[in-house]
Short mmCIF file of C-alpha atoms in Angstrom, two decimals:
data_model
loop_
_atom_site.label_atom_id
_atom_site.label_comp_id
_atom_site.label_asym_id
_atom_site.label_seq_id
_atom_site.Cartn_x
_atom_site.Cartn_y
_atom_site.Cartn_z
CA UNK A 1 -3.33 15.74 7.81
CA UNK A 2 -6.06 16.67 6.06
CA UNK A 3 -9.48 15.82 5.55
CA UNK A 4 -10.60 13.59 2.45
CA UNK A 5 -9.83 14.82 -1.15
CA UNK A 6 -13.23 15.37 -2.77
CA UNK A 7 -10.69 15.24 -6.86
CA UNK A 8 -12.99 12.78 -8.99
CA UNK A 9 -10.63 10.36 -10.46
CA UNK A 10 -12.17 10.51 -13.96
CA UNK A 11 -11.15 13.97 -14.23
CA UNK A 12 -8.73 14.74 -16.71
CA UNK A 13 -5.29 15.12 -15.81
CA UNK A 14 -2.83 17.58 -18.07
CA UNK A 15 0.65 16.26 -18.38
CA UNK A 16 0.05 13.49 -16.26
CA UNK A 17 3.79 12.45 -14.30
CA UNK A 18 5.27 8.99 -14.97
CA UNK A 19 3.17 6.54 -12.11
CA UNK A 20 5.44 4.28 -10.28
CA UNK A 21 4.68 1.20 -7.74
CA UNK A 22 6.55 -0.36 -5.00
CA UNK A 23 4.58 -3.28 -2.84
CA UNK A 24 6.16 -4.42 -0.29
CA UNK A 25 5.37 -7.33 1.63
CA UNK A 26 7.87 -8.64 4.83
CA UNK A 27 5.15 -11.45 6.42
CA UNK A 28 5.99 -14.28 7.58
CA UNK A 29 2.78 -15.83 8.14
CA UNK A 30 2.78 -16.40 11.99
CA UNK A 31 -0.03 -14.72 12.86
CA UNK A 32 -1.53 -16.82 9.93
CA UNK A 33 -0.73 -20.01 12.09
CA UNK A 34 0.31 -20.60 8.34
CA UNK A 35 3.58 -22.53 7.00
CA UNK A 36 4.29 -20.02 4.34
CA UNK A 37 4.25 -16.32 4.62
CA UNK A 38 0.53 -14.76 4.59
CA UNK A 39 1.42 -13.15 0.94
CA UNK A 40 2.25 -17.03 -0.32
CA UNK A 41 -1.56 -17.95 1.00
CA UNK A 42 -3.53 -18.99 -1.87
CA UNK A 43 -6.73 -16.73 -2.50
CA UNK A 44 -9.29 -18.10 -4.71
CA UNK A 45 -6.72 -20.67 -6.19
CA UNK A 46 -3.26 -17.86 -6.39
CA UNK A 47 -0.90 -15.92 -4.25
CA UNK A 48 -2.23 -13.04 -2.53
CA UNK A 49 0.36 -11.53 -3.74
CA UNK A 50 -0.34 -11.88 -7.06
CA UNK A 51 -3.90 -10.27 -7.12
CA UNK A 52 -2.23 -7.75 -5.58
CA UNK A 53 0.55 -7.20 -8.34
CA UNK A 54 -2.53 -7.46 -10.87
CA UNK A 55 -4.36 -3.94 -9.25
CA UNK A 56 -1.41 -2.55 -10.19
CA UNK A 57 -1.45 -3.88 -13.68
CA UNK A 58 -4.13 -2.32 -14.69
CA UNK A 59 -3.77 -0.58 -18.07
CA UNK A 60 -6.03 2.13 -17.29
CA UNK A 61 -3.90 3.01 -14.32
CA UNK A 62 -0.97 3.63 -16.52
CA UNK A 63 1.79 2.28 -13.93
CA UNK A 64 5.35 2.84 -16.03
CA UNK A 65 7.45 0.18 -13.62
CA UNK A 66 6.07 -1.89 -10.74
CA UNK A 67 8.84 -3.10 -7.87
CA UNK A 68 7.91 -5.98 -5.50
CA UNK A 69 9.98 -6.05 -2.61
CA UNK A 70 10.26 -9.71 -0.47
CA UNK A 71 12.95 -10.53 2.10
CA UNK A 72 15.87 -12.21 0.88
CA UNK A 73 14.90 -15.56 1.65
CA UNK A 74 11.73 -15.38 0.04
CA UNK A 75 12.66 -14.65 -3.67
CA UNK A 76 13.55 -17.71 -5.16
CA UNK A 77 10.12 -18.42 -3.54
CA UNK A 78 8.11 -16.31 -5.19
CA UNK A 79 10.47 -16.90 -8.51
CA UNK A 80 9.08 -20.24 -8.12
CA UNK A 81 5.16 -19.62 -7.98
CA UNK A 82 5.62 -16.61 -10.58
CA UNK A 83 6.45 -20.20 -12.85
CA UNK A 84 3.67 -22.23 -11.11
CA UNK A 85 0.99 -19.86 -11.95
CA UNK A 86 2.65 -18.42 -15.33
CA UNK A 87 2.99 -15.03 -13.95
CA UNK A 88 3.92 -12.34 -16.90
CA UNK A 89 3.25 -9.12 -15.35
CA UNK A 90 6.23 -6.85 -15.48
CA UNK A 91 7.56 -6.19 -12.37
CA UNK A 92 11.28 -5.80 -10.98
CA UNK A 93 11.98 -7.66 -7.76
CA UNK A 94 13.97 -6.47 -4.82
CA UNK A 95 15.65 -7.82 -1.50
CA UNK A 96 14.01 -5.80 1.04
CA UNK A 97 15.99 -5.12 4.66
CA UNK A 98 14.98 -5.81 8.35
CA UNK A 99 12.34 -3.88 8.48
CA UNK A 100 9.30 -2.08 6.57
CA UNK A 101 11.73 1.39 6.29
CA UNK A 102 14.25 -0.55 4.74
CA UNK A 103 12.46 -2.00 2.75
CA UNK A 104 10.93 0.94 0.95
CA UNK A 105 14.12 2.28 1.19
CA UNK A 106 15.65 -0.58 -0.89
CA UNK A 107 12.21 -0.26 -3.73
CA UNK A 108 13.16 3.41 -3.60
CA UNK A 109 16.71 2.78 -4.59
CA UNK A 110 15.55 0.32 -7.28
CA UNK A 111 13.74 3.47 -9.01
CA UNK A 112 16.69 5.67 -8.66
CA UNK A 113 16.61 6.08 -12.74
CA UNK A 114 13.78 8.27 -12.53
CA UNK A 115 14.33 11.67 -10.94
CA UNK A 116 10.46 12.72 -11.12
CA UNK A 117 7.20 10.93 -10.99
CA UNK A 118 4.99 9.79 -8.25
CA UNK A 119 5.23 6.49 -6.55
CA UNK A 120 2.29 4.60 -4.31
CA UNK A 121 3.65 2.79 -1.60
CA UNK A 122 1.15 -1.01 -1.23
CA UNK A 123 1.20 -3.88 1.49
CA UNK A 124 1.63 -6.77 -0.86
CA UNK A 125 -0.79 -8.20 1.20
CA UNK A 126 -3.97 -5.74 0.72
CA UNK A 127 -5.08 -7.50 -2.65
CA UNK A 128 -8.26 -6.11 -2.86
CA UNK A 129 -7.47 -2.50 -3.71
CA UNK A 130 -9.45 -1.29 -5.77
CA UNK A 131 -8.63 0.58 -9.28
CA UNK A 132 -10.41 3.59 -8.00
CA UNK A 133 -8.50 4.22 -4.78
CA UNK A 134 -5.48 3.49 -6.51
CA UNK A 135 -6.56 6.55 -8.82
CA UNK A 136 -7.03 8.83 -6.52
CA UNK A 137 -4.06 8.76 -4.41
CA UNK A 138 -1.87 9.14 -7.62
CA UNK A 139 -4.15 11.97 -8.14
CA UNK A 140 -3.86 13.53 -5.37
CA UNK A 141 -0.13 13.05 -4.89
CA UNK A 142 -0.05 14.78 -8.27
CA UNK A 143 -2.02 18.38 -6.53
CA UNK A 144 -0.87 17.92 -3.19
CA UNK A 145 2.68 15.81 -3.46
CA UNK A 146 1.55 14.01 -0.60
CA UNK A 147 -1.60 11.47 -0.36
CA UNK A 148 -2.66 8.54 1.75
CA UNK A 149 -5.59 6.12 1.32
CA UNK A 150 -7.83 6.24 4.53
CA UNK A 151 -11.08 5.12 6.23
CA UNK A 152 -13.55 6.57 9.44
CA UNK A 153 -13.54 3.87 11.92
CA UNK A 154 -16.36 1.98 12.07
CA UNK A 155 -16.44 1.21 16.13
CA UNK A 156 -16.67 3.53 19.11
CA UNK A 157 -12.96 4.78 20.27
CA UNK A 158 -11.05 5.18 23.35
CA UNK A 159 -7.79 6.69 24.47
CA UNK A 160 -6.22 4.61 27.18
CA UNK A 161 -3.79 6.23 29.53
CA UNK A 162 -2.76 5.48 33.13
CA UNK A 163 -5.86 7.10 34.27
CA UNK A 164 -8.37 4.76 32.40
CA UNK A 165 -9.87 5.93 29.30
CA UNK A 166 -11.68 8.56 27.62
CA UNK A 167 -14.33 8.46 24.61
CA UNK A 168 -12.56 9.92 21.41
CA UNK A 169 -14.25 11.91 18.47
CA UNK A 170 -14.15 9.33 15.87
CA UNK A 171 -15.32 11.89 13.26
CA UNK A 172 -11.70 13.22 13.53
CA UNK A 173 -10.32 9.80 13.24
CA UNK A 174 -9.07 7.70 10.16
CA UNK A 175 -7.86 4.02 9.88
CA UNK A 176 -4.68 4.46 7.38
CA UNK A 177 -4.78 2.19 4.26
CA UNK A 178 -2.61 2.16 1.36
CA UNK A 179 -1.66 3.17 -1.60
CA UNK A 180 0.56 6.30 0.41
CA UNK A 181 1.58 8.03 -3.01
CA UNK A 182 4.23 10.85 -3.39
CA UNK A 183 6.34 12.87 -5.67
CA UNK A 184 9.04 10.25 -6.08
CA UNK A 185 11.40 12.95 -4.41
CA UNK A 186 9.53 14.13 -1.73
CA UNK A 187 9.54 10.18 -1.00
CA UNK A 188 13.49 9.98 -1.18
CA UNK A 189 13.95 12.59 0.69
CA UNK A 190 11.84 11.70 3.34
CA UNK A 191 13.72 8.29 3.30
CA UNK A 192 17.53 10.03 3.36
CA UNK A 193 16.80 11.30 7.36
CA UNK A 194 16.93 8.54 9.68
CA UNK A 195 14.65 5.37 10.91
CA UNK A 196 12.74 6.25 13.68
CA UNK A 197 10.60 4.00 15.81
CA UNK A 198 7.56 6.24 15.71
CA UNK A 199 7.28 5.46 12.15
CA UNK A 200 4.37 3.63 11.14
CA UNK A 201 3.86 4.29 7.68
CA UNK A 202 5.21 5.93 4.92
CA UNK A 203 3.05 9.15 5.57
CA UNK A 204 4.73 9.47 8.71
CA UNK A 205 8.08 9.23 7.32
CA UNK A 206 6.58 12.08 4.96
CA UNK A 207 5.08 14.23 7.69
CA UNK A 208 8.25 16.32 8.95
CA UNK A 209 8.52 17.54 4.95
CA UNK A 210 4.67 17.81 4.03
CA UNK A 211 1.19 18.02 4.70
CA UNK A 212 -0.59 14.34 3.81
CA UNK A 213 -3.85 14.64 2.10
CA UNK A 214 -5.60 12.07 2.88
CA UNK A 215 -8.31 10.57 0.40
CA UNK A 216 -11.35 7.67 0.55
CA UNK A 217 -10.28 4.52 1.29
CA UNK A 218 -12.53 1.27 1.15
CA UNK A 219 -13.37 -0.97 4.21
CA UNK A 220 -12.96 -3.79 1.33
CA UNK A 221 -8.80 -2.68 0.56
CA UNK A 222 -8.34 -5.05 3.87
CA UNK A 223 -4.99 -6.02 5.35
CA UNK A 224 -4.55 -10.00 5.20
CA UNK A 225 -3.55 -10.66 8.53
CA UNK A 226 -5.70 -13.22 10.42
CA UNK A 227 -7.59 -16.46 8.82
CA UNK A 228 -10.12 -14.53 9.75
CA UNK A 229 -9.09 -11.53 6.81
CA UNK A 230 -8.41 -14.61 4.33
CA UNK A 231 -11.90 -15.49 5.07
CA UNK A 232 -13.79 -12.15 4.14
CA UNK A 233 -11.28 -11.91 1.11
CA UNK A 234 -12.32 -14.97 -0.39
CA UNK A 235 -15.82 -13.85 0.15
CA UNK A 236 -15.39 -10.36 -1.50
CA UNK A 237 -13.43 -11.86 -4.41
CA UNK A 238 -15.94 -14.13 -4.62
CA UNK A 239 -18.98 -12.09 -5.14
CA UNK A 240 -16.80 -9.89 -7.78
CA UNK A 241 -15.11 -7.26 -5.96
#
């Protein structure tokens, strides 16, 4: 992969393609110690979910078709709190499969009427993206069909093996985020060869076919996983972010 696109989102951007969306979001919350799934947890008074579906909203973004993929058992769910909290935003809902692959797989599948375009990949439950990294995956996928939202590491890192461990580089290092944005069929294609168990992400799925640039992330776009996570969300939403 390579090293961080230095494209200024504000550039302009000739015959931009059609933007597409698919967030998926499979949690079920234990981790949480919840009794809903973690993208069900009320932040700041609504589903994290939600905020997240609202990044994507963004006008100035100019997403054509947002797809929010849930496990089966959770749609009447979110059906339900889309009434409670008078959700209008636009977005086509999907039964996802067992696991994160299939579950792209099925959001893919719901975007099948559009042969070109590029499509960002989102944990539903990263709510906190901001419009700016957003940008500049799409363009970057737009140059480079291929992009990934990504951070240094903040901490000191270590390779474990048998033989104990050994200090890494962490210059060379990044902590994958999304949006992962592609040509819509780069993505597809990517998709068509089989689930295997060394993938992680969508830019590994991608890797085989092409080269990933990878672009600035923010140590803010966090991954609600913990209380902890729900925690510093609250507190970044909070003080405006």
């Amino acid at each position: 992969m390579n090293a961080y696109s230095n494209q200024d989102p504000k550039s302009p951007r000739p015959q931009v393609p059609s933007r597409f969306a698919v967030l998926v979001a499979g949690g079920s919350g234990t981790r949480m110690g919840a009794d809903r799934p973690k993208q069900f947890l009320l932040l700041r008074g609504e589903p994290v979910l939600l905020h997240t579906l609202r990044r994507f909203a963004e006008p100035a973004l100019g997403v054509a078709e947002v797809v929010l993929v849930l496990p089966k058992d959770q749609l009447d769910t979110w059906q339900a709190l889309c009434n409670e909290f008078n959700v209008t935003i636009p977005h086509q809902l999907v039964a996802g499969g067992a696991t994160r692959w299939a579950s792209v797989k099925a959001g893919l599948a719901a975007l099948k009427e559009h042969p070109e375009g590029l499509v960002a990949v989102h944990d539903g439950v990263r709510p906190l993206v901001s419009r700016a990294v957003i940008e500049r995956t799409y363009a970057a996928a737009a140059t480079h069909a291929a992009a990934a939202a990504a951070v240094l590491p903040k901490d000191s890192v270590r390779l474990v093996s048998q033989h104990g461990s050994a200090a890494q580089n962490r210059s060379r290092l990044r902590l994958m985020q999304t949006p992962q944005t592609f040509e819509i069929d780069l993505l597809r294609r990517a998709y068509a060869m089989p689930e295997l168990a060394t993938f992680t992400d969508d830019a590994t799925v991608v890797d085989d076919l092409c080269r990933v640039q990878l672009v600035e992330g923010d140590y803010r776009n966090l991954k609600i996983t913990t209380p902890e996570d729900l925690l510093v969300a609250e507190a970044l939403l909070g003080a405006g972010q």
